[in-house]
Short mmCIF file of C-alpha atoms and ligand atoms in Angstrom, two decimals:
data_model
loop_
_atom_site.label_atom_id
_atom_site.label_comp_id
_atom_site.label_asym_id
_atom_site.label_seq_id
_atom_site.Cartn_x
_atom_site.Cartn_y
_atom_site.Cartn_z
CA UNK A 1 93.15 99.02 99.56
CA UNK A 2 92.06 96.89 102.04
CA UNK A 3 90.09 98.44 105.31
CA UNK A 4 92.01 98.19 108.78
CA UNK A 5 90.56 98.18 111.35
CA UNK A 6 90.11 101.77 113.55
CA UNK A 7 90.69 102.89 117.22
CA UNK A 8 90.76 106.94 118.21
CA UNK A 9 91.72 106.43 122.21
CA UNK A 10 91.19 109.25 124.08
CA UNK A 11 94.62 108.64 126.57
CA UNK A 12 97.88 108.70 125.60
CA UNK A 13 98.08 105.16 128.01
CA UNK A 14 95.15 103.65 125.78
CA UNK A 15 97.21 104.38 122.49
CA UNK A 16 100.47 102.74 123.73
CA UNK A 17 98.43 100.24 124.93
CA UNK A 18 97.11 99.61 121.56
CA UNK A 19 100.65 100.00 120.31
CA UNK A 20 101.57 96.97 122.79
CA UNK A 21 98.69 95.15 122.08
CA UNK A 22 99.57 94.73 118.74
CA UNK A 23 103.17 95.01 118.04
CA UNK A 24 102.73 94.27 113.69
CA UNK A 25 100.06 95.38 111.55
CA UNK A 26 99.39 98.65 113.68
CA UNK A 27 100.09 101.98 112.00
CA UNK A 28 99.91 105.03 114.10
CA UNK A 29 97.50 108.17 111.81
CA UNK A 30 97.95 111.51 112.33
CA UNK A 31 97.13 113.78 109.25
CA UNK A 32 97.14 110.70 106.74
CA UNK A 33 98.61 112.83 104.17
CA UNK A 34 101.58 110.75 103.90
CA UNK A 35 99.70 107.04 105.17
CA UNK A 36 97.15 107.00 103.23
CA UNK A 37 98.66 107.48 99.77
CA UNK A 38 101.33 105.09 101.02
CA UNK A 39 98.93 102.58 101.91
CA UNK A 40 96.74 103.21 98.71
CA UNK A 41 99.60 102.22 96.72
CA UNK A 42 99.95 98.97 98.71
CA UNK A 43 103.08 99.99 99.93
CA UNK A 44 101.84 99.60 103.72
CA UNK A 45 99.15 97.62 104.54
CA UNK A 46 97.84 97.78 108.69
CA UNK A 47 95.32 95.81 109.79
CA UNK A 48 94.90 98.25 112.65
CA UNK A 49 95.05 102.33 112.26
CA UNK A 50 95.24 103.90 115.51
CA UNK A 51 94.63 107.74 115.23
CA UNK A 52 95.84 110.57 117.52
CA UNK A 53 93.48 112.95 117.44
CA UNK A 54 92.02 113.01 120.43
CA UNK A 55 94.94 112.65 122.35
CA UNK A 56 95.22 116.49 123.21
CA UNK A 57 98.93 116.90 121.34
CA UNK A 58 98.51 119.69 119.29
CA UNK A 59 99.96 122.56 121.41
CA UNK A 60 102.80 125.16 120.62
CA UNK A 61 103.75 126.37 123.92
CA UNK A 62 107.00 128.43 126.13
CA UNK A 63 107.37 126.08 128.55
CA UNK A 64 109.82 127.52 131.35
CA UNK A 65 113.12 126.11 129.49
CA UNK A 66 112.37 125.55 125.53
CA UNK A 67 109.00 125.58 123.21
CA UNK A 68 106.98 122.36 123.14
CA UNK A 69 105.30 121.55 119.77
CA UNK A 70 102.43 119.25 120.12
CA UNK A 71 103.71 116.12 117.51
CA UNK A 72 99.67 116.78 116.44
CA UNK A 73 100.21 120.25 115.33
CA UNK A 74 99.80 120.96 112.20
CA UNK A 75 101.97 122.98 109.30
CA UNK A 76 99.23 125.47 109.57
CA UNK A 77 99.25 125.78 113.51
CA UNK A 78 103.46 126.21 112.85
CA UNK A 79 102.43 128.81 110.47
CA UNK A 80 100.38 130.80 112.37
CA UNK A 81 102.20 131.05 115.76
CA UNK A 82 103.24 134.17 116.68
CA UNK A 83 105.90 132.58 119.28
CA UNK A 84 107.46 130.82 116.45
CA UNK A 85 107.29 133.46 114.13
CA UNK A 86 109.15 135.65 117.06
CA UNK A 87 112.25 132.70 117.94
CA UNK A 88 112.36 130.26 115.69
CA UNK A 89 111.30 132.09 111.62
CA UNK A 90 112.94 129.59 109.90
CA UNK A 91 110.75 126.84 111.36
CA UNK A 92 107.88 129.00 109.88
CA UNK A 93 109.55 129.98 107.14
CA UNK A 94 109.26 125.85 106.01
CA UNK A 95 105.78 125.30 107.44
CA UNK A 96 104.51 127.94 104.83
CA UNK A 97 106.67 126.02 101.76
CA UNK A 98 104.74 123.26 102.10
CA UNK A 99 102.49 121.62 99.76
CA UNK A 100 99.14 123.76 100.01
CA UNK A 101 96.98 125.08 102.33
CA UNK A 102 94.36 121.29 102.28
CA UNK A 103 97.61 119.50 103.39
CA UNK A 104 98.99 121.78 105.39
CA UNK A 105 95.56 122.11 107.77
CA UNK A 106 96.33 118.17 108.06
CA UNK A 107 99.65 117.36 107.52
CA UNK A 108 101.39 117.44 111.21
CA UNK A 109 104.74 117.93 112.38
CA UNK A 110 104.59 114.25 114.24
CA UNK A 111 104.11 112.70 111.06
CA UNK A 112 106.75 114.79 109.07
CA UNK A 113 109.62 113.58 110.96
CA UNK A 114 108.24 110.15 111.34
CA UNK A 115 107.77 110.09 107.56
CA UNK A 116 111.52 110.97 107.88
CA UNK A 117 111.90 111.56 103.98
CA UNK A 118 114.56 113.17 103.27
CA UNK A 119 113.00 115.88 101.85
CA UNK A 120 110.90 116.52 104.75
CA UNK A 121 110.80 120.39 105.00
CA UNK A 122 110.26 120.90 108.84
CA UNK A 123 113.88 118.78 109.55
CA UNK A 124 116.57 121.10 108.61
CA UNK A 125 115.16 124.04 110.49
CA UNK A 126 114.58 121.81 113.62
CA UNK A 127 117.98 120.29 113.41
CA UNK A 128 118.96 124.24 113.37
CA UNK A 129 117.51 124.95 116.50
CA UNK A 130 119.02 121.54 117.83
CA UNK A 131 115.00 119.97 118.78
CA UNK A 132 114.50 116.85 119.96
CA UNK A 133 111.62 114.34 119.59
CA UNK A 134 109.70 113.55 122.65
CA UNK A 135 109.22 109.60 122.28
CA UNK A 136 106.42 107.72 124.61
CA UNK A 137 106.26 103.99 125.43
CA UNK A 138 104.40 102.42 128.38
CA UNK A 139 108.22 102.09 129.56
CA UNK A 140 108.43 105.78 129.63
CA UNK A 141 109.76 108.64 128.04
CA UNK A 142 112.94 109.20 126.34
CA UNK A 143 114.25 112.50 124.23
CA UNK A 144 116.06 112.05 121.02
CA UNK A 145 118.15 114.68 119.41
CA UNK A 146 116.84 115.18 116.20
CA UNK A 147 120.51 114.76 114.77
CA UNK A 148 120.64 111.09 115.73
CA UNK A 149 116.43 110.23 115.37
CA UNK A 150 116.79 109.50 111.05
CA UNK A 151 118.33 106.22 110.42
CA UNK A 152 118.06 106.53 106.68
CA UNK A 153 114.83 107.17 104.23
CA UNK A 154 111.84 106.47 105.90
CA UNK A 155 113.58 104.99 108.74
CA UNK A 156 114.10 106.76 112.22
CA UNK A 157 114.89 105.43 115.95
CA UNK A 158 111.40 105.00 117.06
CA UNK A 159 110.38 101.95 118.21
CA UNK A 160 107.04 99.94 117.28
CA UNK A 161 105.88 100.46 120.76
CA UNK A 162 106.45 104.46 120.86
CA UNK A 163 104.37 107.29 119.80
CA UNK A 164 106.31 110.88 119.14
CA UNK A 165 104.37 112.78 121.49
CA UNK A 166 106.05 116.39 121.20
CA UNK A 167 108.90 118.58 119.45
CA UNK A 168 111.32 120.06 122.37
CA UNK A 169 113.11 123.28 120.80
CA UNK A 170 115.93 124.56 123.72
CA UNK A 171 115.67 128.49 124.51
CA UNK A 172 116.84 130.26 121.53
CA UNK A 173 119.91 132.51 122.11
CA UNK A 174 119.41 135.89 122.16
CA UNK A 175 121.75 137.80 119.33
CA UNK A 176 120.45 134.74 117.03
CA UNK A 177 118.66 134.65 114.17
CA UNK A 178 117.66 132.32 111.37
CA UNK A 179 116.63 131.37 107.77
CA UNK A 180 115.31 128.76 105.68
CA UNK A 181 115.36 128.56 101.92
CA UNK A 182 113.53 125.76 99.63
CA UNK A 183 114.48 124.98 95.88
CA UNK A 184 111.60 123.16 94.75
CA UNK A 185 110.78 122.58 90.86
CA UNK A 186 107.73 125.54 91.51
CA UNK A 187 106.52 127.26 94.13
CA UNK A 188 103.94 125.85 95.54
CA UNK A 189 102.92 121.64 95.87
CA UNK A 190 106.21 120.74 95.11
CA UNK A 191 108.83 118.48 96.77
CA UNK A 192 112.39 120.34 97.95
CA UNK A 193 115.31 119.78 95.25
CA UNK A 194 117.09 121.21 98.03
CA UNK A 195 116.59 123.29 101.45
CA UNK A 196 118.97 124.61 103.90
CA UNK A 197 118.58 125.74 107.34
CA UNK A 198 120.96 128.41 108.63
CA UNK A 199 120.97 129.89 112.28
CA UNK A 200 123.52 132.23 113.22
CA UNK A 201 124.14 133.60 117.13
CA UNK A 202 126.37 136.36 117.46
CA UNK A 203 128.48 137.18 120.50
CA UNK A 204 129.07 140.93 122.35
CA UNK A 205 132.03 141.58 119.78
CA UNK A 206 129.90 140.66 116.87
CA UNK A 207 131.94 137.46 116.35
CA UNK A 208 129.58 133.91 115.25
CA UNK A 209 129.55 132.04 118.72
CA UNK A 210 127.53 129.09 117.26
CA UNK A 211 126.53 128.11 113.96
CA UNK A 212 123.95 125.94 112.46
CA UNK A 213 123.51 124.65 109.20
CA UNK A 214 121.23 121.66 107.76
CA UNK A 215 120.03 120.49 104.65
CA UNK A 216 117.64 118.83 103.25
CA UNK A 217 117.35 116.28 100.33
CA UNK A 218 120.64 115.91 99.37
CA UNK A 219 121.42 112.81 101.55
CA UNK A 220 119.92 109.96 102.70
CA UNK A 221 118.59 111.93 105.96
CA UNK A 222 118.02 115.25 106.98
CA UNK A 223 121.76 116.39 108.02
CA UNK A 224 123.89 118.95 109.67
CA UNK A 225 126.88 120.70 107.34
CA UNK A 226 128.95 119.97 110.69
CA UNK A 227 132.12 121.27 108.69
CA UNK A 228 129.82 124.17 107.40
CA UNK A 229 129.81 124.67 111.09
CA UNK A 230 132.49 124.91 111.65
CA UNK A 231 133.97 126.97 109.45
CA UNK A 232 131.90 129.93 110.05
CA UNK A 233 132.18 129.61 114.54
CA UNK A 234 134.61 132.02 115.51
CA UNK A 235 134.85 134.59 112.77
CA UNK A 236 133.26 138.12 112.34
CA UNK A 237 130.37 137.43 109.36
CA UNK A 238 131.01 138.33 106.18
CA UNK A 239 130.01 137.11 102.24
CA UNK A 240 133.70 135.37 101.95
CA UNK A 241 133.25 133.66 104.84
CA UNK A 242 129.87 133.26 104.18
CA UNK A 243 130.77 131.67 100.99
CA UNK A 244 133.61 129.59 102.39
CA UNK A 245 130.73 128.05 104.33
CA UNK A 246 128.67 127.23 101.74
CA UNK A 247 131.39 125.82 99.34
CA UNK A 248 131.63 123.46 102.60
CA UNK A 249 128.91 122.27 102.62
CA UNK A 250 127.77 121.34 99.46
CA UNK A 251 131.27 119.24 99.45
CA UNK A 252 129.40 117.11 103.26
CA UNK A 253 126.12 116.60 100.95
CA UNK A 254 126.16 113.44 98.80
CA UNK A 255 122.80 114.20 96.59
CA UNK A 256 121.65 111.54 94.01
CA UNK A 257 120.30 111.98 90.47
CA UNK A 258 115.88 111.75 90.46
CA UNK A 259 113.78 113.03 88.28
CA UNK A 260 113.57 116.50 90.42
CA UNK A 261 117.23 117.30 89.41
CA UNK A 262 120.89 115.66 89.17
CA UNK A 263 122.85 115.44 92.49
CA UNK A 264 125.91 117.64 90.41
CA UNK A 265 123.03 120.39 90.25
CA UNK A 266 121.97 119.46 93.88
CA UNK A 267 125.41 120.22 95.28
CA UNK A 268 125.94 123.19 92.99
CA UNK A 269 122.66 124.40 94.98
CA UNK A 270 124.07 123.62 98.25
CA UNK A 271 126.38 125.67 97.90
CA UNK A 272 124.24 128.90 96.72
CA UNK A 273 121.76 128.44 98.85
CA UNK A 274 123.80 128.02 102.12
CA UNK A 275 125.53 131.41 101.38
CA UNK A 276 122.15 133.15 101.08
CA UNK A 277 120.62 131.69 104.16
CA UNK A 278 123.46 132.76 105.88
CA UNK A 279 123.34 136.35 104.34
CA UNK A 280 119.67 136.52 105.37
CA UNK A 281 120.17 135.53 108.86
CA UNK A 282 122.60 137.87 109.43
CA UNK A 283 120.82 140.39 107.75
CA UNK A 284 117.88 139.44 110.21
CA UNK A 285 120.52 140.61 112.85
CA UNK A 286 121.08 143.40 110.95
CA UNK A 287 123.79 142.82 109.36
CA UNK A 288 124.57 143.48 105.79
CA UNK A 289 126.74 141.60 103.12
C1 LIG B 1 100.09 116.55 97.87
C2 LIG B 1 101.12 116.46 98.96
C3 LIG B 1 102.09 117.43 99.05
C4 LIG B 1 103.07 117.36 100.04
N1 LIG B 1 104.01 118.36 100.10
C5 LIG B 1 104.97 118.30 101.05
C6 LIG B 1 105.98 119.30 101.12
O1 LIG B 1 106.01 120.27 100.35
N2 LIG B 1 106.93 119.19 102.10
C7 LIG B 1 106.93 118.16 102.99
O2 LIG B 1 107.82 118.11 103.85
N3 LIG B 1 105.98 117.20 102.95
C8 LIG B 1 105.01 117.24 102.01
N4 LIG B 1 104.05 116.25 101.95
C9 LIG B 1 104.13 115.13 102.89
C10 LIG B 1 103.22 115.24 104.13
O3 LIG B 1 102.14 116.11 103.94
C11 LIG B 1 104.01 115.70 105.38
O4 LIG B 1 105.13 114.88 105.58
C12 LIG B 1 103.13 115.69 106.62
O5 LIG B 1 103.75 116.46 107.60
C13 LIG B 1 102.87 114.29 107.18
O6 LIG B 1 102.10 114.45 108.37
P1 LIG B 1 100.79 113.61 108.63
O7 LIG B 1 100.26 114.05 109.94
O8 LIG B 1 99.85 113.70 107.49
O9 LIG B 1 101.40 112.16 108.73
P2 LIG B 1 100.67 110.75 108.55
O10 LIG B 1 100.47 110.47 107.11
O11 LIG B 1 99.48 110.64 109.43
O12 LIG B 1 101.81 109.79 109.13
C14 LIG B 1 103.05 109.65 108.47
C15 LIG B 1 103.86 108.56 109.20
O13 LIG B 1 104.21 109.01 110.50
C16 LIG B 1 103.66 108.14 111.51
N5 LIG B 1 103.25 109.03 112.59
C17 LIG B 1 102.49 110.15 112.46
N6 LIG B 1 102.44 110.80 113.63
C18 LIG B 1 103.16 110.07 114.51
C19 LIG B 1 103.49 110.23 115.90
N7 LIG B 1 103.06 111.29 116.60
N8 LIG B 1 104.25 109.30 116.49
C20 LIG B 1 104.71 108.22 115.78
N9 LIG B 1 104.44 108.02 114.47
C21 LIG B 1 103.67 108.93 113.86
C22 LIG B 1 102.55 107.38 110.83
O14 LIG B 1 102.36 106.11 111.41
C23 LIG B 1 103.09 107.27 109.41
O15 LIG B 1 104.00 106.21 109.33
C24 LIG B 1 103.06 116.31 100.98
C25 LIG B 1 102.06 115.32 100.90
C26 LIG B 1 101.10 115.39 99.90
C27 LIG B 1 100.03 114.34 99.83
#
């Protein structure tokens, strides 16, 4: 591998300055737990690694309209936050299927969606809770819905000028609740086979007012079951419907064959796994099916 060259600004302004400076060959590092195997394997090669850690973005914070997630916080940080835990357990629910507790204490949330595989666990559940990314350039600040930041594997909207500086998660409805589930070929250190994100909010006469449902690696990005959606908004909860839903979805995802599993299992999966997030989140609501 051959050495780049290494800058840890302090400033967020010194970074994109760096990030201007040298618009090829820089590589932003947060954990490393993706880069460095990638760059190991010659499959990038910076000449200049620019590292955020002492740019002050780990936080998880209520902010007056939403919850802020520092791009710099780690799986761990997501795992042990009591506010997340309390509006948003699915997020949590991922952070603790992840890998192991080594790459979880560096892996970050920044460099998850930036990774943008689309097996990356933290996606679905922030596509559930409609998050956006937080994007920084020394021509200012922009946020992304999540739904429209992955362009395809490994490939999102961010510029080679930007730095993700922060996860923005709206207020959470109250009446909502949420689940995620990961298929993975064991249960720990393994890479999702599948994973859906379900959130359900319920309105006074018990009906689903809004529905979310995402999924992970069974298409080229992170996605939404929009139709999934759909079907369920409207309707009293139940296991048909619930079902219904899931049948739905698995026929949006368009999984390939790997050597995890066969996209014919994948969607099979889908569909099983949508109906029991569902179940789950409405059970968190305390419903019962
Ligand atoms: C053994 C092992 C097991 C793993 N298991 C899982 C798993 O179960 N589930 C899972 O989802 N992932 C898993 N991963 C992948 C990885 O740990 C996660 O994706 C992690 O969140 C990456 O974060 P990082 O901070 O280490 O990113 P880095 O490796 O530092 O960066 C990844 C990419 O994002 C860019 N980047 C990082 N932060 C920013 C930012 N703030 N702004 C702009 N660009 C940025 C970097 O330039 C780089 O291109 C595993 C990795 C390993 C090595």
């Amino acid at each position: 591998m051959n050495k780049p060259d290494y800058l840890a600004p302090q400033t967020l302004a010194e970074a994109l300055d760096a990030l201007g400076k040298h618009p090829h060959g820089v590589q932003l590092i947060a954990g490393g737990t993706d880069l460095v195997p990638q760059m190991r394997s010659k499959m990038v090669q910076p000449e200049l690694l620019v590292d955020l850690r002492l740019l002050g973005l780990e936080g998880i914070e209520m902010t007056g309209d939403g919850i802020r997630i520092g791009a710099r916080a780690t799986h761990t940080d997501i795992l042990e936050s009591d506010l997340l835990a309390e509006h948003c357990p699915a997020l949590v629910e991922s952070a603790a299927d992840i890998a192991g507790p080594p790459i979880r204490n560096r892996g970050t949330v920044g460099g998850n969606l930036v990774n943008a595989s689309p097996a990356a666990d933290l996606a679905p559940p922030l596509l559930v809770y409609d998050a956006q990314a937080v994007l920084a350039s020394s021509r200012g600040e922009r946020s992304v819905p999540l739904e429209e930041f992955f362009t395809g594997p490994g490939g999102t909207v961010l510029s080679d000028d930007e730095i993700l500086t922060e996860v923005y998660i709206p207020p959470v409805a109250p009446n909502s609740s949420s689940k995620f589930i990961k298929l993975g070929k064991r249960k720990a250190m393994a890479v999702a086979v599948v994973s859906v994100a379900a959130r359900l909010t319920l309105d006074d006469s018990g009906s689903i007012s809004q529905a979310r449902v995402a999924l992970g690696s069974v298409a080229p990005i992170p996605m939404r079951a929009l139709k999934a959606e759909a079907v369920l908004e409207g309707h009293p909860p139940s296991a048909e419907l619930f079902a219904e839903a899931g049948r739905v979805a698995s026929s949006e995802s368009s999984p390939i064959d790997d050597i995890r599993a066969s996209g014919e299992y994948r969607q099979k999966m889908v569909a099983v796994l949508t109906r029991r997030a569902l179940a789950a989140a409405w059970g968190r609501l305390g419903g019962e099916v």
